[in-house]
PDB file of C-alpha atoms in Angstrom:
ATOM      1  CA  UNK L 267     137.910 112.160 123.428  1.00 59.00           C
ATOM      2  CA  UNK L 268     135.988 109.042 122.639  1.00 61.00           C
ATOM      3  CA  UNK L 269     137.664 106.630 120.276  1.00 88.00           C
ATOM      4  CA  UNK L 270     136.279 103.865 118.151  1.00 94.00           C
ATOM      5  CA  UNK L 271     138.705 101.278 116.877  1.00 94.00           C
ATOM      6  CA  UNK L 272     137.927  99.283 113.776  1.00 96.00           C
ATOM      7  CA  UNK L 273     139.914  96.236 112.727  1.00 96.00           C
ATOM      8  CA  UNK L 274     141.224  95.215 110.273  1.00 97.00           C
ATOM      9  CA  UNK L 275     141.786  98.354 108.242  1.00 95.00           C
ATOM     10  CA  UNK L 276     142.180  96.412 105.030  1.00 96.00           C
ATOM     11  CA  UNK L 277     141.275  92.913 103.910  1.00 96.00           C
ATOM     12  CA  UNK L 278     141.978  91.187 100.626  1.00 97.00           C
ATOM     13  CA  UNK L 279     140.612  87.688 100.241  1.00 94.00           C
ATOM     14  CA  UNK L 280     139.289  85.159  97.780  1.00 96.00           C
ATOM     15  CA  UNK L 281     135.695  84.853  96.729  1.00 96.00           C
ATOM     16  CA  UNK L 282     133.710  82.583  99.042  1.00 96.00           C
ATOM     17  CA  UNK L 283     135.610  83.549 102.162  1.00 95.00           C
ATOM     18  CA  UNK L 284     133.842  84.885 105.225  1.00 97.00           C
ATOM     19  CA  UNK L 285     135.325  88.050 106.675  1.00 97.00           C
ATOM     20  CA  UNK L 286     134.850  89.418 110.173  1.00 97.00           C
ATOM     21  CA  UNK L 287     135.259  93.106 110.979  1.00 97.00           C
ATOM     22  CA  UNK L 288     135.465  94.301 114.579  1.00 97.00           C
ATOM     23  CA  UNK L 289     134.347  97.621 115.965  1.00 96.00           C
ATOM     24  CA  UNK L 290     135.349  98.534 119.492  1.00 95.00           C
ATOM     25  CA  UNK L 291     134.563 101.535 121.622  1.00 93.00           C
ATOM     26  CA  UNK L 292     137.702 102.161 123.637  1.00 92.00           C
ATOM     27  CA  UNK L 293     136.656 104.581 126.350  1.00 86.00           C
ATOM     28  CA  UNK L 294     132.880 104.577 126.533  1.00 85.00           C
ATOM     29  CA  UNK L 295     130.034 102.105 126.594  1.00 87.00           C
ATOM     30  CA  UNK L 296     128.457 101.876 123.171  1.00 87.00           C
ATOM     31  CA  UNK L 297     124.819 101.042 123.655  1.00 86.00           C
ATOM     32  CA  UNK L 298     124.219 101.370 119.942  1.00 89.00           C
ATOM     33  CA  UNK L 299     126.519 100.657 117.032  1.00 92.00           C
ATOM     34  CA  UNK L 300     125.969 101.357 113.378  1.00 94.00           C
ATOM     35  CA  UNK L 301     127.439  99.791 110.264  1.00 96.00           C
ATOM     36  CA  UNK L 302     127.792 101.718 107.035  1.00 96.00           C
ATOM     37  CA  UNK L 303     128.943 100.745 103.565  1.00 97.00           C
ATOM     38  CA  UNK L 304     130.531 103.099 101.094  1.00 97.00           C
ATOM     39  CA  UNK L 305     131.070 102.171  97.463  1.00 94.00           C
ATOM     40  CA  UNK L 306     133.720 104.087  95.489  1.00 92.00           C
ATOM     41  CA  UNK L 307     132.818 107.703  94.883  1.00 91.00           C
ATOM     42  CA  UNK L 308     129.562 107.310  96.748  1.00 94.00           C
ATOM     43  CA  UNK L 309     128.247 108.368 100.108  1.00 95.00           C
ATOM     44  CA  UNK L 310     127.921 106.318 103.258  1.00 95.00           C
ATOM     45  CA  UNK L 311     124.829 104.187 103.409  1.00 94.00           C
ATOM     46  CA  UNK L 312     123.535 102.781 106.671  1.00 93.00           C
ATOM     47  CA  UNK L 313     123.390  98.996 106.605  1.00 95.00           C
ATOM     48  CA  UNK L 314     122.207  98.167 110.084  1.00 95.00           C
ATOM     49  CA  UNK L 315     121.819  99.369 113.623  1.00 92.00           C
ATOM     50  CA  UNK L 316     122.609  97.153 116.569  1.00 91.00           C
ATOM     51  CA  UNK L 317     121.829  97.585 120.217  1.00 87.00           C
ATOM     52  CA  UNK L 318     123.812  95.659 122.778  1.00 84.00           C
ATOM     53  CA  UNK L 319     122.215  92.334 123.508  1.00 82.00           C
ATOM     54  CA  UNK L 320     119.579  92.645 120.788  1.00 85.00           C
ATOM     55  CA  UNK L 321     119.248  91.554 117.198  1.00 88.00           C
ATOM     56  CA  UNK L 322     120.401  94.095 114.660  1.00 92.00           C
ATOM     57  CA  UNK L 323     117.924  96.108 112.639  1.00 93.00           C
ATOM     58  CA  UNK L 324     118.779  96.019 108.954  1.00 95.00           C
ATOM     59  CA  UNK L 325     118.022  98.665 106.382  1.00 93.00           C
ATOM     60  CA  UNK L 326     115.901  97.780 103.414  1.00 93.00           C
ATOM     61  CA  UNK L 327     117.839  95.875 100.796  1.00 94.00           C
ATOM     62  CA  UNK L 328     120.559  94.634 103.148  1.00 95.00           C
ATOM     63  CA  UNK L 329     120.647  90.850 103.443  1.00 94.00           C
ATOM     64  CA  UNK L 330     120.770  89.870 107.097  1.00 93.00           C
ATOM     65  CA  UNK L 331     122.019  86.387 106.262  1.00 94.00           C
ATOM     66  CA  UNK L 332     124.837  87.882 104.237  1.00 96.00           C
ATOM     67  CA  UNK L 333     125.905  90.491 106.745  1.00 97.00           C
ATOM     68  CA  UNK L 334     125.857  89.007 110.226  1.00 96.00           C
ATOM     69  CA  UNK L 335     126.055  91.517 113.033  1.00 95.00           C
ATOM     70  CA  UNK L 336     126.792  90.658 116.620  1.00 91.00           C
ATOM     71  CA  UNK L 337     126.775  93.210 119.443  1.00 89.00           C
ATOM     72  CA  UNK L 338     127.408  91.001 122.421  1.00 82.00           C
ATOM     73  CA  UNK L 339     129.008  93.571 124.710  1.00 90.00           C
ATOM     74  CA  UNK L 340     128.916  97.298 125.318  1.00 90.00           C
ATOM     75  CA  UNK L 341     132.314  97.735 123.715  1.00 92.00           C
ATOM     76  CA  UNK L 342     132.311  95.365 120.774  1.00 94.00           C
ATOM     77  CA  UNK L 343     130.273  94.817 117.641  1.00 94.00           C
ATOM     78  CA  UNK L 344     131.262  92.576 114.764  1.00 96.00           C
ATOM     79  CA  UNK L 345     130.172  92.469 111.151  1.00 97.00           C
ATOM     80  CA  UNK L 346     130.734  89.207 109.322  1.00 97.00           C
ATOM     81  CA  UNK L 347     130.436  89.195 105.566  1.00 97.00           C
ATOM     82  CA  UNK L 348     129.582  85.586 104.796  1.00 96.00           C
ATOM     83  CA  UNK L 349     130.713  83.904 101.584  1.00 96.00           C
ATOM     84  CA  UNK L 350     131.972  87.206 100.236  1.00 95.00           C
ATOM     85  CA  UNK L 351     131.888  87.880  96.503  1.00 95.00           C
ATOM     86  CA  UNK L 352     133.515  90.628  94.421  1.00 96.00           C
ATOM     87  CA  UNK L 353     130.357  92.738  94.574  1.00 95.00           C
ATOM     88  CA  UNK L 354     130.800  92.904  98.364  1.00 96.00           C
ATOM     89  CA  UNK L 355     134.045  94.794  97.891  1.00 96.00           C
ATOM     90  CA  UNK L 356     133.522  98.113  99.574  1.00 97.00           C
ATOM     91  CA  UNK L 357     134.580 100.380 102.410  1.00 97.00           C
ATOM     92  CA  UNK L 358     132.820  99.457 105.647  1.00 98.00           C
ATOM     93  CA  UNK L 359     132.641 101.950 108.512  1.00 97.00           C
ATOM     94  CA  UNK L 360     131.254 101.436 111.971  1.00 96.00           C
ATOM     95  CA  UNK L 361     130.161 104.026 114.446  1.00 94.00           C
ATOM     96  CA  UNK L 362     129.241 103.868 118.085  1.00 92.00           C
ATOM     97  CA  UNK L 363     127.022 105.882 120.334  1.00 86.00           C
ATOM     98  CA  UNK L 364     126.867 106.001 124.083  1.00 79.00           C
ATOM     99  CA  UNK L 365     123.973 106.640 126.417  1.00 73.00           C
ATOM    100  CA  UNK L 366     124.105 110.433 126.200  1.00 70.00           C
ATOM    101  CA  UNK L 367     122.396 110.537 122.837  1.00 64.00           C
ATOM    102  CA  UNK L 368     121.607 114.221 122.911  1.00 62.00           C
ATOM    103  CA  UNK L 369     125.046 115.529 123.701  1.00 63.00           C
ATOM    104  CA  UNK L 370     127.323 112.986 122.111  1.00 64.00           C
ATOM    105  CA  UNK L 371     127.458 112.450 118.406  1.00 68.00           C
ATOM    106  CA  UNK L 372     128.246 109.088 116.958  1.00 81.00           C
ATOM    107  CA  UNK L 373     131.952 108.312 116.884  1.00 88.00           C
ATOM    108  CA  UNK L 374     133.233 106.702 113.722  1.00 93.00           C
ATOM    109  CA  UNK L 375     135.882 104.061 113.253  1.00 95.00           C
ATOM    110  CA  UNK L 376     138.521 104.501 110.590  1.00 94.00           C
ATOM    111  CA  UNK L 377     136.894 102.010 108.261  1.00 96.00           C
ATOM    112  CA  UNK L 378     137.769  98.677 106.686  1.00 97.00           C
ATOM    113  CA  UNK L 379     138.548  98.419 103.010  1.00 97.00           C
ATOM    114  CA  UNK L 380     137.368  95.015 101.822  1.00 97.00           C
ATOM    115  CA  UNK L 381     138.555  93.663  98.481  1.00 96.00           C
ATOM    116  CA  UNK L 382     137.244  90.330  97.262  1.00 96.00           C
ATOM    117  CA  UNK L 383     139.184  88.753  94.420  1.00 94.00           C
TER     118      UNK L 383
ATOM    119  CA  UNK G  58     111.842 111.751 105.373  1.00 78.00           C
ATOM    120  CA  UNK G  59     115.225 113.248 106.006  1.00 86.00           C
ATOM    121  CA  UNK G  60     117.420 114.177 103.090  1.00 93.00           C
ATOM    122  CA  UNK G  61     120.710 115.981 102.575  1.00 97.00           C
ATOM    123  CA  UNK G  62     121.674 117.474  99.238  1.00 97.00           C
ATOM    124  CA  UNK G  63     125.122 118.589  98.234  1.00 98.00           C
ATOM    125  CA  UNK G  64     124.660 119.965  94.774  1.00 96.00           C
ATOM    126  CA  UNK G  65     128.351 120.229  93.953  1.00 97.00           C
ATOM    127  CA  UNK G  66     129.731 116.835  93.034  1.00 97.00           C
ATOM    128  CA  UNK G  67     133.261 118.057  92.393  1.00 97.00           C
ATOM    129  CA  UNK G  68     135.006 121.374  92.834  1.00 97.00           C
ATOM    130  CA  UNK G  69     138.499 122.353  91.750  1.00 98.00           C
ATOM    131  CA  UNK G  70     140.189 125.481  92.991  1.00 98.00           C
ATOM    132  CA  UNK G  71     143.691 126.828  92.936  1.00 97.00           C
ATOM    133  CA  UNK G  72     145.535 127.089  96.211  1.00 97.00           C
ATOM    134  CA  UNK G  73     144.734 130.207  98.257  1.00 97.00           C
ATOM    135  CA  UNK G  74     141.320 130.602  96.702  1.00 98.00           C
ATOM    136  CA  UNK G  75     138.254 130.608  98.937  1.00 98.00           C
ATOM    137  CA  UNK G  76     135.697 127.888  98.316  1.00 98.00           C
ATOM    138  CA  UNK G  77     132.180 127.298  99.620  1.00 98.00           C
ATOM    139  CA  UNK G  78     130.598 123.875  99.797  1.00 98.00           C
ATOM    140  CA  UNK G  79     126.829 123.902  99.780  1.00 98.00           C
ATOM    141  CA  UNK G  80     124.537 121.753 101.893  1.00 98.00           C
ATOM    142  CA  UNK G  81     120.747 121.788 101.888  1.00 98.00           C
ATOM    143  CA  UNK G  82     118.746 119.520 104.146  1.00 97.00           C
ATOM    144  CA  UNK G  83     115.175 118.371 104.624  1.00 95.00           C
ATOM    145  CA  UNK G  84     113.624 117.236 107.854  1.00 92.00           C
ATOM    146  CA  UNK G  85     110.288 117.445 109.608  1.00 89.00           C
ATOM    147  CA  UNK G  86     111.897 117.390 113.027  1.00 87.00           C
ATOM    148  CA  UNK G  87     112.348 120.619 114.954  1.00 88.00           C
ATOM    149  CA  UNK G  88     115.274 119.158 116.864  1.00 87.00           C
ATOM    150  CA  UNK G  89     118.141 117.944 114.770  1.00 90.00           C
ATOM    151  CA  UNK G  90     121.894 118.181 114.345  1.00 91.00           C
ATOM    152  CA  UNK G  91     123.954 119.043 111.323  1.00 94.00           C
ATOM    153  CA  UNK G  92     127.490 117.874 110.761  1.00 94.00           C
ATOM    154  CA  UNK G  93     130.355 118.302 108.372  1.00 96.00           C
ATOM    155  CA  UNK G  94     132.945 115.574 107.932  1.00 95.00           C
ATOM    156  CA  UNK G  95     136.104 115.460 105.856  1.00 97.00           C
ATOM    157  CA  UNK G  96     137.119 112.178 104.237  1.00 97.00           C
ATOM    158  CA  UNK G  97     140.708 112.203 102.954  1.00 95.00           C
ATOM    159  CA  UNK G  98     141.899 109.534 100.495  1.00 92.00           C
ATOM    160  CA  UNK G  99     142.836 107.281 103.404  1.00 91.00           C
ATOM    161  CA  UNK G 100     139.120 106.903 104.099  1.00 93.00           C
ATOM    162  CA  UNK G 101     138.589 107.847 107.710  1.00 93.00           C
ATOM    163  CA  UNK G 102     135.956 110.394 108.575  1.00 93.00           C
ATOM    164  CA  UNK G 103     137.326 113.500 110.217  1.00 92.00           C
ATOM    165  CA  UNK G 104     134.778 115.363 112.315  1.00 90.00           C
ATOM    166  CA  UNK G 105     134.684 119.095 111.562  1.00 93.00           C
ATOM    167  CA  UNK G 106     131.620 120.539 113.221  1.00 92.00           C
ATOM    168  CA  UNK G 107     128.283 119.762 114.833  1.00 90.00           C
ATOM    169  CA  UNK G 108     125.495 122.293 115.028  1.00 91.00           C
ATOM    170  CA  UNK G 109     122.103 121.821 116.665  1.00 89.00           C
ATOM    171  CA  UNK G 110     118.927 123.191 115.137  1.00 91.00           C
ATOM    172  CA  UNK G 111     118.479 125.849 117.809  1.00 90.00           C
ATOM    173  CA  UNK G 112     121.859 127.428 117.310  1.00 88.00           C
ATOM    174  CA  UNK G 113     121.969 129.530 114.155  1.00 86.00           C
ATOM    175  CA  UNK G 114     125.139 131.354 115.017  1.00 86.00           C
ATOM    176  CA  UNK G 115     127.755 131.180 112.353  1.00 88.00           C
ATOM    177  CA  UNK G 116     131.008 129.614 113.403  1.00 89.00           C
ATOM    178  CA  UNK G 117     134.589 130.220 112.444  1.00 91.00           C
ATOM    179  CA  UNK G 118     137.463 127.886 113.204  1.00 92.00           C
ATOM    180  CA  UNK G 119     140.707 128.966 111.656  1.00 95.00           C
ATOM    181  CA  UNK G 120     140.275 128.880 107.890  1.00 96.00           C
ATOM    182  CA  UNK G 121     136.927 127.121 108.197  1.00 97.00           C
ATOM    183  CA  UNK G 122     133.590 128.820 108.628  1.00 96.00           C
ATOM    184  CA  UNK G 123     130.008 127.636 108.573  1.00 96.00           C
ATOM    185  CA  UNK G 124     126.819 129.484 107.714  1.00 96.00           C
ATOM    186  CA  UNK G 125     123.657 127.919 109.112  1.00 96.00           C
ATOM    187  CA  UNK G 126     120.389 129.366 107.852  1.00 95.00           C
ATOM    188  CA  UNK G 127     117.200 127.620 108.930  1.00 93.00           C
ATOM    189  CA  UNK G 128     115.107 129.827 106.650  1.00 93.00           C
ATOM    190  CA  UNK G 129     116.700 128.202 103.625  1.00 96.00           C
ATOM    191  CA  UNK G 130     117.541 124.862 105.311  1.00 96.00           C
ATOM    192  CA  UNK G 131     121.167 125.342 104.428  1.00 97.00           C
ATOM    193  CA  UNK G 132     124.409 124.703 106.260  1.00 97.00           C
ATOM    194  CA  UNK G 133     127.200 125.866 104.001  1.00 97.00           C
ATOM    195  CA  UNK G 134     130.898 125.417 104.625  1.00 98.00           C
ATOM    196  CA  UNK G 135     133.586 127.838 103.496  1.00 98.00           C
ATOM    197  CA  UNK G 136     137.303 127.242 103.395  1.00 98.00           C
ATOM    198  CA  UNK G 137     139.315 130.431 103.222  1.00 97.00           C
ATOM    199  CA  UNK G 138     142.719 130.486 101.559  1.00 97.00           C
ATOM    200  CA  UNK G 139     142.473 126.838 100.552  1.00 97.00           C
ATOM    201  CA  UNK G 140     145.491 124.571 100.752  1.00 97.00           C
ATOM    202  CA  UNK G 141     146.423 121.372  98.949  1.00 97.00           C
ATOM    203  CA  UNK G 142     145.867 119.445 102.199  1.00 96.00           C
ATOM    204  CA  UNK G 143     142.217 120.458 102.056  1.00 97.00           C
ATOM    205  CA  UNK G 144     141.739 118.138  99.083  1.00 97.00           C
ATOM    206  CA  UNK G 145     139.236 115.513 100.193  1.00 98.00           C
ATOM    207  CA  UNK G 146     135.610 114.532  99.999  1.00 98.00           C
ATOM    208  CA  UNK G 147     133.415 116.553 102.321  1.00 98.00           C
ATOM    209  CA  UNK G 148     130.141 115.201 103.654  1.00 97.00           C
ATOM    210  CA  UNK G 149     127.313 117.129 105.175  1.00 97.00           C
ATOM    211  CA  UNK G 150     125.094 115.031 107.425  1.00 95.00           C
ATOM    212  CA  UNK G 151     121.858 115.356 109.332  1.00 94.00           C
ATOM    213  CA  UNK G 152     121.031 113.567 112.539  1.00 89.00           C
ATOM    214  CA  UNK G 153     117.367 113.576 113.378  1.00 80.00           C
ATOM    215  CA  UNK G 154     115.537 113.042 116.635  1.00 70.00           C
ATOM    216  CA  UNK G 155     115.920 109.311 116.129  1.00 66.00           C
ATOM    217  CA  UNK G 156     119.668 109.820 116.151  1.00 71.00           C
ATOM    218  CA  UNK G 157     120.214 108.282 112.741  1.00 78.00           C
ATOM    219  CA  UNK G 158     122.789 109.790 110.412  1.00 86.00           C
ATOM    220  CA  UNK G 159     121.753 110.758 106.921  1.00 92.00           C
ATOM    221  CA  UNK G 160     124.723 111.682 104.789  1.00 95.00           C
ATOM    222  CA  UNK G 161     124.731 113.867 101.734  1.00 97.00           C
ATOM    223  CA  UNK G 162     126.324 112.531  98.561  1.00 97.00           C
ATOM    224  CA  UNK G 163     129.556 114.390  99.262  1.00 97.00           C
ATOM    225  CA  UNK G 164     131.569 117.033  97.436  1.00 98.00           C
ATOM    226  CA  UNK G 165     135.006 116.140  96.134  1.00 98.00           C
ATOM    227  CA  UNK G 166     137.297 119.127  96.561  1.00 98.00           C
ATOM    228  CA  UNK G 167     140.554 119.309  94.677  1.00 98.00           C
ATOM    229  CA  UNK G 168     142.920 122.100  95.584  1.00 97.00           C
ATOM    230  CA  UNK G 169     145.573 122.529  92.944  1.00 97.00           C
ATOM    231  CA  UNK G 170     148.998 123.962  93.738  1.00 95.00           C
TER     232      UNK G 170
END
């Protein structure tokens, strides 16, 4: 089945650091990728949707200058958390969707646990 | 607007008990999909089932079963003879015609030995 690889699985870094998270679709072309954030004991909240070759669409309340999303190819999207602070610590999950939107669900990566000290 | 409600925040059962996790959804679309995912402590989302809005047949997969009732906008999930390995957070989710996921708040299930 389709697989989405997310890397790294865990990041611990100092406040002020920028962190890049990669999301790759391994065996299908992901025309659309989604980025979610999950705070402890909460549900997944959509941050942004990105289509290959286009600017990402951000959900209300998500700072686009803080969370930079690049979807330059059909198999790779990146989320960069710029100048990360402790309040950015969270679990980030990407998902990818191919062209068959009615028969294929989104496929989720395994998530990245980000801890900012 | 789409919305998914999981009224049970946390459930604790003793091993071998049956447990039902409730899910109620709201949508104006006539075409939509409903999902259940399991999220173990490691964090990854484990896909359990997808059901489209035109298929109201109940489904059974091993110890898992799902009851989809459009009349009450519910898509409940039952685990029969629960096991400790079933301990996790379970999310119900709705995907509308726009193909955007809306997740419920999740139900944390603890199965005690």
